[in-house]
Every structure is written in C-alpha cells, then in structure tokens.
Tab-separated table of N, CA and C and ligand atoms in Angstrom:
chain	number	residue	atom	x	y	z
A	36	MET	N	-17.606	2.176	-19.110
A	36	MET	CA	-17.993	1.521	-20.352
A	36	MET	C	-17.866	0.008	-20.226
A	37	LYS	N	-18.604	-0.690	-21.045
A	37	LYS	CA	-18.570	-2.142	-21.005
A	37	LYS	C	-18.163	-2.686	-22.370
A	38	VAL	N	-17.467	-3.815	-22.336
A	38	VAL	CA	-17.032	-4.438	-23.580
A	38	VAL	C	-17.644	-5.837	-23.656
A	39	ASP	N	-18.246	-6.115	-24.776
A	39	ASP	CA	-18.769	-7.456	-25.031
A	39	ASP	C	-17.616	-8.308	-25.557
A	40	ILE	N	-17.346	-9.418	-24.871
A	40	ILE	CA	-16.159	-10.185	-25.270
A	40	ILE	C	-16.296	-10.784	-26.671
A	41	ARG	N	-17.516	-10.832	-27.165
A	41	ARG	CA	-17.691	-11.326	-28.538
A	41	ARG	C	-17.149	-10.334	-29.557
A	42	ASP	N	-16.926	-9.094	-29.113
A	42	ASP	CA	-16.364	-8.091	-30.013
A	42	ASP	C	-14.839	-8.159	-30.080
A	43	ILE	N	-14.256	-9.020	-29.243
A	43	ILE	CA	-12.798	-9.145	-29.262
A	43	ILE	C	-12.413	-10.139	-30.351
A	44	LEU	N	-11.795	-9.633	-31.387
A	44	LEU	CA	-11.423	-10.496	-32.508
A	44	LEU	C	-10.059	-11.124	-32.245
A	45	GLU	N	-9.656	-11.948	-33.188
A	45	GLU	CA	-8.415	-12.699	-33.002
A	45	GLU	C	-7.202	-11.790	-32.776
A	46	GLU	N	-7.191	-10.663	-33.473
A	46	GLU	CA	-6.028	-9.780	-33.344
A	46	GLU	C	-6.117	-8.886	-32.099
A	47	GLY	N	-7.173	-9.047	-31.346
A	47	GLY	CA	-7.304	-8.271	-30.123
A	47	GLY	C	-8.112	-7.009	-30.346
A	48	LEU	N	-8.498	-6.413	-29.252
A	48	LEU	CA	-9.292	-5.189	-29.307
A	48	LEU	C	-8.530	-4.092	-28.579
A	49	HIS	N	-8.282	-2.994	-29.286
A	49	HIS	CA	-7.559	-1.889	-28.665
A	49	HIS	C	-8.536	-0.806	-28.237
A	50	LEU	N	-8.361	-0.367	-27.016
A	50	LEU	CA	-9.245	0.672	-26.503
A	50	LEU	C	-8.415	1.875	-26.092
A	51	ASN	N	-8.843	3.006	-26.544
A	51	ASN	CA	-8.215	4.247	-26.132
A	51	ASN	C	-9.286	5.049	-25.415
A	52	ILE	N	-9.208	5.051	-24.107
A	52	ILE	CA	-10.328	5.559	-23.332
A	52	ILE	C	-9.991	6.883	-22.646
A	53	ALA	N	-10.923	7.783	-22.689
A	53	ALA	CA	-10.832	8.960	-21.843
A	53	ALA	C	-12.137	9.010	-21.065
A	54	GLU	N	-12.104	8.399	-19.885
A	54	GLU	CA	-13.317	8.325	-19.081
A	54	GLU	C	-13.488	9.611	-18.286
A	55	ASN	N	-14.720	9.972	-18.137
A	55	ASN	CA	-15.042	11.049	-17.231
A	55	ASN	C	-14.812	10.533	-15.803
A	56	GLY	N	-13.975	11.224	-15.052
A	56	GLY	CA	-13.671	10.763	-13.700
A	56	GLY	C	-14.906	10.581	-12.844
A	57	SER	N	-15.937	11.384	-13.095
A	57	SER	CA	-17.128	11.312	-12.253
A	57	SER	C	-17.876	10.002	-12.439
A	58	GLU	N	-17.615	9.316	-13.567
A	58	GLU	CA	-18.280	8.023	-13.753
A	58	GLU	C	-17.669	6.946	-12.871
A	59	LEU	N	-16.421	7.152	-12.509
A	59	LEU	CA	-15.777	6.202	-11.609
A	59	LEU	C	-16.020	6.566	-10.156
A	60	GLN	N	-16.350	7.816	-9.930
A	60	GLN	CA	-16.427	8.307	-8.567
A	60	GLN	C	-17.443	7.581	-7.666
A	61	PRO	N	-18.617	7.213	-8.174
A	61	PRO	CA	-19.577	6.540	-7.285
A	61	PRO	C	-18.985	5.345	-6.550
A	62	THR	N	-18.160	4.559	-7.237
A	62	THR	CA	-17.513	3.434	-6.586
A	62	THR	C	-16.458	3.919	-5.608
A	63	ALA	N	-15.957	5.122	-5.846
A	63	ALA	CA	-14.851	5.625	-5.036
A	63	ALA	C	-15.331	6.313	-3.764
A	64	ASN	N	-16.625	6.468	-3.615
A	64	ASN	CA	-17.113	7.234	-2.480
A	64	ASN	C	-16.753	6.633	-1.127
A	65	LYS	N	-16.512	5.322	-1.137
A	65	LYS	CA	-16.126	4.662	0.114
A	65	LYS	C	-14.738	5.100	0.547
A	66	VAL	N	-13.943	5.501	-0.416
A	66	VAL	CA	-12.552	5.823	-0.120
A	66	VAL	C	-12.318	7.316	-0.090
A	67	ASP	N	-11.101	7.681	0.233
A	67	ASP	CA	-10.802	9.046	0.587
A	67	ASP	C	-10.131	9.860	-0.499
A	68	PHE	N	-10.612	9.755	-1.701
A	68	PHE	CA	-10.020	10.605	-2.712
A	68	PHE	C	-11.039	10.936	-3.778
A	69	LEU	N	-10.707	11.938	-4.542
A	69	LEU	CA	-11.597	12.396	-5.588
A	69	LEU	C	-10.899	12.197	-6.923
A	70	ILE	N	-11.603	11.594	-7.860
A	70	ILE	CA	-11.006	11.367	-9.174
A	70	ILE	C	-11.321	12.548	-10.073
A	71	LEU	N	-10.279	13.182	-10.566
A	71	LEU	CA	-10.485	14.314	-11.463
A	71	LEU	C	-10.461	13.821	-12.906
A	72	SER	N	-11.165	14.497	-13.754
A	72	SER	CA	-11.232	14.098	-15.158
A	72	SER	C	-10.013	14.609	-15.910
A	73	PRO	N	-9.676	13.977	-17.023
A	73	PRO	CA	-10.207	12.680	-17.418
A	73	PRO	C	-9.314	11.552	-16.919
A	74	VAL	N	-9.877	10.366	-16.885
A	74	VAL	CA	-9.083	9.176	-16.624
A	74	VAL	C	-8.771	8.583	-17.991
A	75	SER	N	-7.504	8.493	-18.325
A	75	SER	CA	-7.184	7.970	-19.647
A	75	SER	C	-6.591	6.579	-19.529
A	76	ALA	N	-6.915	5.752	-20.486
A	76	ALA	CA	-6.405	4.385	-20.461
A	76	ALA	C	-6.180	3.906	-21.876
A	77	ASN	N	-5.158	3.105	-22.007
A	77	ASN	CA	-4.813	2.526	-23.284
A	77	ASN	C	-4.752	1.024	-23.067
A	78	LEU	N	-5.760	0.326	-23.536
A	78	LEU	CA	-5.864	-1.096	-23.197
A	78	LEU	C	-5.890	-1.975	-24.433
A	79	THR	N	-5.371	-3.166	-24.267
A	79	THR	CA	-5.500	-4.185	-25.294
A	79	THR	C	-6.195	-5.390	-24.680
A	80	LEU	N	-7.261	-5.817	-25.322
A	80	LEU	CA	-7.978	-7.000	-24.846
A	80	LEU	C	-7.712	-8.156	-25.801
A	81	LEU	N	-7.257	-9.255	-25.232
A	81	LEU	CA	-7.001	-10.449	-26.032
A	81	LEU	C	-7.841	-11.589	-25.475
A	82	LYS	N	-8.214	-12.487	-26.353
A	82	LYS	CA	-9.103	-13.567	-25.925
A	82	LYS	C	-8.530	-14.912	-26.371
A	83	SER	N	-8.534	-15.857	-25.434
A	83	SER	CA	-8.256	-17.240	-25.807
A	83	SER	C	-9.565	-18.000	-25.614
A	84	ASP	N	-9.517	-19.324	-25.736
A	84	ASP	CA	-10.755	-20.087	-25.580
A	84	ASP	C	-11.322	-19.956	-24.167
A	85	GLU	N	-10.414	-19.798	-23.206
A	85	GLU	CA	-10.865	-19.829	-21.817
A	85	GLU	C	-10.725	-18.518	-21.063
A	86	ASP	N	-9.874	-17.654	-21.570
A	86	ASP	CA	-9.586	-16.439	-20.814
A	86	ASP	C	-9.653	-15.182	-21.668
A	87	VAL	N	-9.871	-14.079	-20.963
A	87	VAL	CA	-9.746	-12.770	-21.593
A	87	VAL	C	-8.658	-12.017	-20.838
A	88	PHE	N	-7.713	-11.463	-21.557
A	88	PHE	CA	-6.612	-10.724	-20.948
A	88	PHE	C	-6.801	-9.241	-21.200
A	89	VAL	N	-6.722	-8.469	-20.142
A	89	VAL	CA	-6.815	-7.015	-20.271
A	89	VAL	C	-5.477	-6.435	-19.852
A	90	ARG	N	-4.788	-5.782	-20.778
A	90	ARG	CA	-3.469	-5.254	-20.470
A	90	ARG	C	-3.323	-3.839	-20.980
A	91	GLY	N	-2.495	-3.081	-20.299
A	91	GLY	CA	-2.243	-1.731	-20.769
A	91	GLY	C	-1.895	-0.816	-19.615
A	92	GLY	N	-2.189	0.434	-19.795
A	92	GLY	CA	-1.866	1.397	-18.763
A	92	GLY	C	-2.960	2.430	-18.628
A	93	MET	N	-2.976	3.076	-17.477
A	93	MET	CA	-3.948	4.138	-17.276
A	93	MET	C	-3.295	5.273	-16.502
A	94	ALA	N	-3.876	6.439	-16.624
A	94	ALA	CA	-3.367	7.589	-15.886
A	94	ALA	C	-4.534	8.461	-15.481
A	95	SER	N	-4.418	9.023	-14.299
A	95	SER	CA	-5.446	9.957	-13.867
A	95	SER	C	-4.875	10.874	-12.802
A	96	VAL	N	-5.626	11.902	-12.519
A	96	VAL	CA	-5.218	12.822	-11.462
A	96	VAL	C	-6.216	12.691	-10.330
A	97	LEU	N	-5.698	12.473	-9.135
A	97	LEU	CA	-6.569	12.311	-7.978
A	97	LEU	C	-6.364	13.464	-7.007
A	98	LYS	N	-7.427	13.769	-6.297
A	98	LYS	CA	-7.330	14.798	-5.276
A	98	LYS	C	-7.389	14.122	-3.909
A	99	PHE	N	-6.343	14.350	-3.131
A	99	PHE	CA	-6.266	13.764	-1.800
A	99	PHE	C	-6.306	14.852	-0.749
A	100	SER	N	-6.501	14.397	0.464
A	100	SER	CA	-6.333	15.265	1.605
A	100	SER	C	-5.055	14.804	2.306
A	101	CYS	N	-4.121	15.720	2.524
A	101	CYS	CA	-2.818	15.340	3.092
A	101	CYS	C	-3.006	14.720	4.476
A	102	ALA	N	-2.336	13.585	4.705
A	102	ALA	CA	-2.481	12.884	5.978
A	102	ALA	C	-1.834	13.647	7.129
A	103	ARG	N	-0.963	14.600	6.799
A	103	ARG	CA	-0.292	15.345	7.868
A	103	ARG	C	-0.916	16.710	8.114
A	104	CYS	N	-1.106	17.485	7.026
A	104	CYS	CA	-1.565	18.860	7.240
A	104	CYS	C	-3.020	19.058	6.798
A	105	LEU	N	-3.652	17.999	6.259
A	105	LEU	CA	-5.066	18.001	5.862
A	105	LEU	C	-5.378	18.857	4.639
A	106	LYS	N	-4.357	19.486	4.097
A	106	LYS	CA	-4.563	20.307	2.913
A	106	LYS	C	-4.870	19.407	1.714
A	107	GLU	N	-5.731	19.877	0.821
A	107	GLU	CA	-6.016	19.097	-0.383
A	107	GLU	C	-4.928	19.303	-1.417
A	108	PHE	N	-4.573	18.245	-2.091
A	108	PHE	CA	-3.577	18.375	-3.148
A	108	PHE	C	-3.875	17.361	-4.240
A	109	GLU	N	-3.325	17.621	-5.411
A	109	GLU	CA	-3.564	16.732	-6.543
A	109	GLU	C	-2.318	15.936	-6.866
A	110	GLN	N	-2.527	14.714	-7.266
A	110	GLN	CA	-1.377	13.877	-7.611
A	110	GLN	C	-1.725	13.018	-8.810
A	111	LYS	N	-0.773	12.932	-9.727
A	111	LYS	CA	-1.002	12.096	-10.890
A	111	LYS	C	-0.648	10.648	-10.554
A	112	ILE	N	-1.517	9.740	-10.938
A	112	ILE	CA	-1.272	8.322	-10.687
A	112	ILE	C	-1.234	7.600	-12.028
A	113	SER	N	-0.160	6.884	-12.271
A	113	SER	CA	-0.083	6.052	-13.476
A	113	SER	C	-0.030	4.595	-13.046
A	114	SER	N	-0.784	3.769	-13.722
A	114	SER	CA	-0.855	2.369	-13.320
A	114	SER	C	-0.722	1.458	-14.527
A	115	ASN	N	-0.147	0.300	-14.282
A	115	ASN	CA	-0.178	-0.760	-15.277
A	115	ASN	C	-1.361	-1.662	-14.994
A	116	ILE	N	-1.978	-2.102	-16.044
A	116	ILE	CA	-3.115	-2.995	-15.878
A	116	ILE	C	-2.793	-4.338	-16.507
A	117	ASP	N	-3.018	-5.392	-15.766
A	117	ASP	CA	-2.770	-6.739	-16.259
A	117	ASP	C	-3.745	-7.661	-15.529
A	118	VAL	N	-4.895	-7.845	-16.114
A	118	VAL	CA	-5.954	-8.605	-15.466
A	118	VAL	C	-6.387	-9.756	-16.378
A	119	VAL	N	-6.685	-10.878	-15.775
A	119	VAL	CA	-7.169	-12.020	-16.541
A	119	VAL	C	-8.566	-12.388	-16.051
A	120	TYR	N	-9.468	-12.548	-16.988
A	120	TYR	CA	-10.804	-13.024	-16.653
A	120	TYR	C	-10.991	-14.402	-17.270
A	121	SER	N	-11.463	-15.339	-16.476
A	121	SER	CA	-11.794	-16.643	-17.025
A	121	SER	C	-13.216	-16.616	-17.524
A	122	ILE	N	-13.395	-17.186	-18.690
A	122	ILE	CA	-14.739	-17.250	-19.237
A	122	ILE	C	-15.427	-18.451	-18.603
A	123	ALA	N	-16.475	-18.199	-17.845
A	123	ALA	CA	-17.160	-19.287	-17.146
A	123	ALA	C	-17.795	-20.221	-18.176
A	124	PRO	N	-17.801	-21.515	-17.877
A	124	PRO	CA	-18.420	-22.478	-18.791
A	124	PRO	C	-19.882	-22.127	-19.038
A	125	GLU	N	-20.364	-22.495	-20.183
A	125	GLU	CA	-21.732	-22.175	-20.605
A	125	GLU	C	-22.771	-22.310	-19.506
A	126	HIS	N	-22.781	-23.463	-18.870
A	126	HIS	CA	-23.851	-23.734	-17.916
A	126	HIS	C	-23.491	-23.318	-16.498
A	127	GLY	N	-22.300	-22.773	-16.353
A	127	GLY	CA	-21.904	-22.285	-15.050
A	127	GLY	C	-21.480	-23.406	-14.125
A	128	LEU	N	-20.533	-23.102	-13.260
A	128	LEU	CA	-20.101	-24.117	-12.305
A	128	LEU	C	-20.902	-23.959	-11.030
A	129	LYS	N	-21.231	-25.074	-10.442
A	129	LYS	CA	-21.822	-24.982	-9.115
A	129	LYS	C	-20.722	-24.596	-8.149
A	130	GLU	N	-21.087	-23.858	-7.138
A	130	GLU	CA	-20.067	-23.338	-6.249
A	130	GLU	C	-19.236	-24.449	-5.605
A	131	LYS	N	-19.888	-25.569	-5.330
A	131	LYS	CA	-19.187	-26.686	-4.688
A	131	LYS	C	-18.055	-27.216	-5.557
A	132	GLU	N	-18.223	-27.092	-6.830
A	132	GLU	CA	-17.227	-27.657	-7.731
A	132	GLU	C	-15.963	-26.815	-7.825
A	133	LEU	N	-16.036	-25.616	-7.300
A	133	LEU	CA	-14.869	-24.752	-7.340
A	133	LEU	C	-13.953	-25.047	-6.152
A	134	SER	N	-12.721	-25.296	-6.439
A	134	SER	CA	-11.783	-25.491	-5.332
A	134	SER	C	-11.438	-24.119	-4.765
A	135	MET	N	-10.777	-24.088	-3.622
A	135	MET	CA	-10.404	-22.825	-2.999
A	135	MET	C	-9.558	-21.985	-3.959
A	136	GLU	N	-8.684	-22.661	-4.645
A	136	GLU	CA	-7.789	-21.971	-5.552
A	136	GLU	C	-8.577	-21.267	-6.662
A	137	GLU	N	-9.546	-21.964	-7.154
A	137	GLU	CA	-10.282	-21.432	-8.295
A	137	GLU	C	-11.161	-20.240	-7.941
A	138	THR	N	-11.553	-20.155	-6.678
A	138	THR	CA	-12.446	-19.059	-6.311
A	138	THR	C	-11.734	-17.709	-6.365
A	139	SER	N	-10.409	-17.727	-6.406
A	139	SER	CA	-9.697	-16.449	-6.473
A	139	SER	C	-9.565	-15.961	-7.915
A	140	ILE	N	-10.018	-16.760	-8.836
A	140	ILE	CA	-9.967	-16.363	-10.235
A	140	ILE	C	-11.121	-15.417	-10.530
A	141	ASN	N	-10.856	-14.427	-11.363
A	141	ASN	CA	-11.932	-13.561	-11.825
A	141	ASN	C	-12.750	-14.301	-12.862
A	142	TYR	N	-13.980	-14.612	-12.539
A	142	TYR	CA	-14.847	-15.209	-13.549
A	142	TYR	C	-15.732	-14.138	-14.155
A	143	LEU	N	-15.865	-14.199	-15.428
A	143	LEU	CA	-16.743	-13.252	-16.089
A	143	LEU	C	-18.188	-13.640	-15.858
A	144	LYS	N	-18.976	-12.678	-15.506
A	144	LYS	CA	-20.408	-12.934	-15.412
A	144	LYS	C	-21.014	-12.469	-16.719
A	145	GLY	N	-21.521	-13.398	-17.475
A	145	GLY	CA	-22.063	-13.037	-18.783
A	145	GLY	C	-20.946	-12.768	-19.763
A	146	ALA	N	-21.246	-11.991	-20.765
A	146	ALA	CA	-20.289	-11.790	-21.854
A	146	ALA	C	-19.664	-10.401	-21.805
A	147	GLU	N	-19.879	-9.684	-20.707
A	147	GLU	CA	-19.397	-8.314	-20.658
A	147	GLU	C	-18.306	-8.096	-19.624
A	148	ILE	N	-17.355	-7.261	-19.991
A	148	ILE	CA	-16.350	-6.819	-19.037
A	148	ILE	C	-16.622	-5.357	-18.733
A	149	ASP	N	-16.736	-5.054	-17.461
A	149	ASP	CA	-16.958	-3.675	-17.052
A	149	ASP	C	-15.592	-2.992	-16.933
A	150	ILE	N	-15.268	-2.198	-17.951
A	150	ILE	CA	-13.952	-1.570	-17.989
A	150	ILE	C	-13.781	-0.559	-16.849
A	151	ASN	N	-14.843	0.119	-16.500
A	151	ASN	CA	-14.758	1.059	-15.387
A	151	ASN	C	-14.347	0.369	-14.098
A	152	ALA	N	-14.893	-0.821	-13.882
A	152	ALA	CA	-14.552	-1.567	-12.670
A	152	ALA	C	-13.089	-1.984	-12.694
A	153	VAL	N	-12.608	-2.367	-13.884
A	153	VAL	CA	-11.195	-2.738	-14.019
A	153	VAL	C	-10.315	-1.544	-13.671
A	154	LEU	N	-10.670	-0.387	-14.223
A	154	LEU	CA	-9.876	0.820	-13.984
A	154	LEU	C	-9.897	1.201	-12.517
A	155	PHE	N	-11.082	1.155	-11.935
A	155	PHE	CA	-11.180	1.588	-10.544
A	155	PHE	C	-10.434	0.653	-9.600
A	156	GLU	N	-10.530	-0.634	-9.881
A	156	GLU	CA	-9.850	-1.597	-9.025
A	156	GLU	C	-8.342	-1.354	-9.026
A	157	GLN	N	-7.808	-1.113	-10.226
A	157	GLN	CA	-6.375	-0.869	-10.329
A	157	GLN	C	-6.003	0.423	-9.608
A	158	LEU	N	-6.840	1.414	-9.796
A	158	LEU	CA	-6.591	2.713	-9.172
A	158	LEU	C	-6.539	2.577	-7.653
A	159	SER	N	-7.467	1.822	-7.104
A	159	SER	CA	-7.526	1.720	-5.653
A	159	SER	C	-6.343	0.926	-5.099
A	160	LEU	N	-5.717	0.119	-5.943
A	160	LEU	CA	-4.522	-0.599	-5.502
A	160	LEU	C	-3.305	0.311	-5.486
A	161	ASP	N	-3.333	1.324	-6.325
A	161	ASP	CA	-2.141	2.142	-6.511
A	161	ASP	C	-2.125	3.434	-5.709
A	162	ILE	N	-3.209	3.744	-5.049
A	162	ILE	CA	-3.201	4.989	-4.286
A	162	ILE	C	-2.416	4.794	-2.988
A	163	PRO	N	-1.727	5.848	-2.560
A	163	PRO	CA	-0.957	5.745	-1.317
A	163	PRO	C	-1.869	5.598	-0.102
A	164	MET	N	-1.436	4.800	0.865
A	164	MET	CA	-2.224	4.609	2.081
A	164	MET	C	-2.260	5.890	2.912
A	165	GLN	N	-1.119	6.583	2.946
A	165	GLN	CA	-1.015	7.816	3.723
A	165	GLN	C	-0.559	8.914	2.773
A	166	PRO	N	-1.470	9.466	2.004
A	166	PRO	CA	-1.040	10.483	1.041
A	166	PRO	C	-0.520	11.727	1.741
A	167	VAL	N	0.634	12.218	1.319
A	167	VAL	CA	1.156	13.472	1.873
A	167	VAL	C	1.410	14.447	0.729
A	168	CYS	N	1.166	15.732	1.008
A	168	CYS	CA	1.256	16.746	-0.039
A	168	CYS	C	2.683	16.916	-0.528
A	169	GLY	N	3.649	16.554	0.297
A	169	GLY	CA	5.041	16.623	-0.112
A	169	GLY	C	5.878	15.914	0.926
A	170	PRO	N	7.065	15.415	0.538
A	170	PRO	CA	7.880	14.664	1.502
A	170	PRO	C	8.311	15.513	2.688
A	171	ASN	N	8.296	16.834	2.516
A	171	ASN	CA	8.762	17.700	3.601
A	171	ASN	C	7.624	18.340	4.387
A	172	CYS	N	6.412	17.856	4.162
A	172	CYS	CA	5.283	18.450	4.874
A	172	CYS	C	5.478	18.325	6.377
A	173	LYS	N	5.332	19.462	7.064
A	173	LYS	CA	5.595	19.468	8.509
A	173	LYS	C	4.342	19.136	9.318
A	174	GLY	N	3.203	19.112	8.667
A	174	GLY	CA	1.978	18.757	9.381
A	174	GLY	C	1.446	19.879	10.247
A	175	LEU	N	0.525	19.525	11.120
A	175	LEU	CA	-0.098	20.520	11.988
A	175	LEU	C	0.498	20.443	13.392
A	176	CYS	N	0.515	21.581	14.053
A	176	CYS	CA	0.977	21.596	15.441
A	176	CYS	C	-0.025	20.826	16.301
A	177	PRO	N	0.457	19.861	17.075
A	177	PRO	CA	-0.449	19.067	17.909
A	177	PRO	C	-1.098	19.881	19.030
A	178	LYS	N	-0.505	21.028	19.305
A	178	LYS	CA	-1.061	21.844	20.398
A	178	LYS	C	-2.114	22.821	19.920
A	179	CYS	N	-1.740	23.640	18.900
A	179	CYS	CA	-2.651	24.700	18.488
A	179	CYS	C	-3.292	24.436	17.133
A	180	GLY	N	-2.814	23.392	16.413
A	180	GLY	CA	-3.428	23.048	15.139
A	180	GLY	C	-2.974	23.898	13.977
A	181	ALA	N	-1.978	24.768	14.195
A	181	ALA	CA	-1.494	25.624	13.105
A	181	ALA	C	-0.765	24.788	12.067
A	182	ASP	N	-0.873	25.212	10.805
A	182	ASP	CA	-0.151	24.546	9.728
A	182	ASP	C	1.316	24.959	9.810
A	183	LEU	N	2.168	24.030	10.178
A	183	LEU	CA	3.578	24.358	10.408
A	183	LEU	C	4.333	24.628	9.116
A	184	ASN	N	3.713	24.319	7.964
A	184	ASN	CA	4.333	24.671	6.691
A	184	ASN	C	4.306	26.185	6.486
A	185	GLN	N	3.376	26.847	7.177
A	185	GLN	CA	3.241	28.306	7.047
A	185	GLN	C	4.195	29.032	7.981
A	186	GLY	N	4.931	28.288	8.785
A	186	GLY	CA	5.835	28.930	9.737
A	186	GLY	C	5.578	28.405	11.135
A	187	ASN	N	6.485	28.750	12.044
A	187	ASN	CA	6.346	28.273	13.411
A	187	ASN	C	5.231	29.010	14.138
A	188	CYS	N	4.460	28.260	14.912
A	188	CYS	CA	3.296	28.854	15.576
A	188	CYS	C	3.646	29.451	16.930
A	189	GLY	N	4.834	29.127	17.454
A	189	GLY	CA	5.212	29.680	18.744
A	189	GLY	C	5.142	28.683	19.874
A	190	CYS	N	4.548	27.528	19.648
A	190	CYS	CA	4.535	26.483	20.669
A	190	CYS	C	5.962	25.951	20.814
A	191	HIS	N	6.213	25.209	21.855
A	191	HIS	CA	7.545	24.697	22.103
A	191	HIS	C	8.011	23.824	20.930
A	192	ALA	N	9.240	24.089	20.478
A	192	ALA	CA	9.739	23.464	19.254
A	192	ALA	C	9.722	21.938	19.290
A	193	THR	N	10.002	21.345	20.432
A	193	THR	CA	10.100	19.884	20.495
A	193	THR	C	8.740	19.217	20.293
A	194	ASP	N	7.675	19.988	20.450
A	194	ASP	CA	6.344	19.414	20.261
A	194	ASP	C	6.039	19.146	18.798
A	195	HIS	N	6.860	19.684	17.931
A	195	HIS	CA	6.525	19.630	16.508
A	195	HIS	C	7.018	18.390	15.781
A	196	THR	N	7.930	17.684	16.389
A	196	THR	CA	8.546	16.587	15.643
A	196	THR	C	7.557	15.454	15.392
A	197	ASP	N	7.374	15.165	14.135
A	197	ASP	CA	6.574	14.009	13.701
A	197	ASP	C	5.287	13.816	14.488
A	198	THR	N	4.474	14.796	14.466
A	198	THR	CA	3.290	14.790	15.334
A	198	THR	C	2.545	13.467	15.379
A	199	ARG	N	2.002	13.052	14.261
A	199	ARG	CA	1.143	11.861	14.276
A	199	ARG	C	1.923	10.588	14.554
A	200	PHE	N	3.115	10.526	13.973
A	200	PHE	CA	3.888	9.297	14.132
A	200	PHE	C	4.339	9.134	15.571
A	201	ALA	N	4.670	10.236	16.208
A	201	ALA	CA	5.072	10.169	17.603
A	201	ALA	C	3.916	9.631	18.450
A	202	LYS	N	2.738	10.114	18.151
A	202	LYS	CA	1.565	9.647	18.888
A	202	LYS	C	1.336	8.159	18.654
A	203	LEU	N	1.534	7.763	17.407
A	203	LEU	CA	1.337	6.367	17.031
A	203	LEU	C	2.317	5.479	17.776
A	204	LYS	N	3.551	5.955	17.870
A	204	LYS	CA	4.591	5.178	18.564
A	204	LYS	C	4.219	4.987	20.028
A	205	GLN	N	3.759	6.048	20.630
A	205	GLN	CA	3.362	5.970	22.037
A	205	GLN	C	2.286	4.916	22.220
A	206	LEU	N	1.338	4.901	21.317
A	206	LEU	CA	0.243	3.933	21.408
A	206	LEU	C	0.755	2.510	21.324
A	207	LYS	N	1.683	2.325	20.384
A	207	LYS	CA	2.188	0.972	20.167
A	207	LYS	C	3.017	0.481	21.343
A	208	LEU	N	3.692	1.402	22.013
A	208	LEU	CA	4.562	1.011	23.136
A	208	LEU	C	3.757	0.596	24.355
A	209	LYS	N	2.566	1.139	24.472
A	209	LYS	CA	1.760	0.842	25.654
A	209	LYS	C	1.297	-0.605	25.731
B	742	LIG	ZN1	0.725	18.288	3.939
B	743	LIG	ZN1	1.341	25.416	17.934
C-alpha cells in the first residue's frame, strides 16, 4: 500500500495494516525465504516541514530452509520500524549539490511513501543470515546425506561433528 504524505495530518497518521504476504513476496524473490500471510504492522506516520517519520512495529511469519538440515521451517519475526524520509525540495536537488553525507538520506520521490517497501526493507534486515530450524539441529551427514536429527546413519561418529562449519574452517585455514 502507498500513503500520500499530504494525508498525514498534524496529529499523525496511524496505520493498522494486515498485508497479504504475497504482495511483499515479489521483492523477496531474490532472497531465500517465503513470507507467509498475514504481515501485520502498526505504524505511526508523523510529518514535519522537512521530514516524514515512520515508526512502529511489524510481525510476520517466514518460511526458511534450514542451513544445516535443509528442512523447511517457519519462524515468527518481529521488527521495530524507525525510518525517516526527507521531503525533497519542490524543484529537486541536482545530484552535484548533494554531499556524500546527504546521499545516504532517504529522499521521498513524489508525495508517496511505499509502505510495502518500508516493511520489506525492515524484514530483510531482521532475517537470520544462517537460519536453523533449532539450536540443536544436527544437520546432514556429510558422507551419506542422512538427516542426523532422525537418528544416527551408521557412518563413523566423528564425521558428524559440525559438518558445514568444519568444512568452512578447513577452507579458511588453507
Ligand atoms: Zn535443521
Ligand atoms: Zn552417514
């Protein structure tokens, strides 16, 4: 959904959103998770002469693939949102006039804020880099590929310790 900043009155604009996860998913296709519905958010938008502040919280359930055993699992993610958009001057700044510092500011293009983009950006910051289905996940046997959470596969026991991390360590030592 999009919000026209002209609709933000002095007392602020409160949004209670239940987004369909699939509306956020197209942006998420680059990454490795699936957004399940609904994505809920409770936001307050405040406006000053120069800035728009978006604050609040969001929650959603994501489906990941475990980094160790590859099994799919769901995890609830709750995030705080605190974003500031600068309202670009009427006639726009020429790029040269922006200092390096200023280019890191979120400038609003036009009068609309894309709330879906705000939600997705926050979500992508909060997802784990190496999602695991549980802290005790034993992963897959590096020899036969069996899911070691289901029991021992019969390969030599010492082969099972920290499969991926052990491999990673070896790589780094070389
Ligand atoms: Zn796992
Ligand atoms: Zn095995």
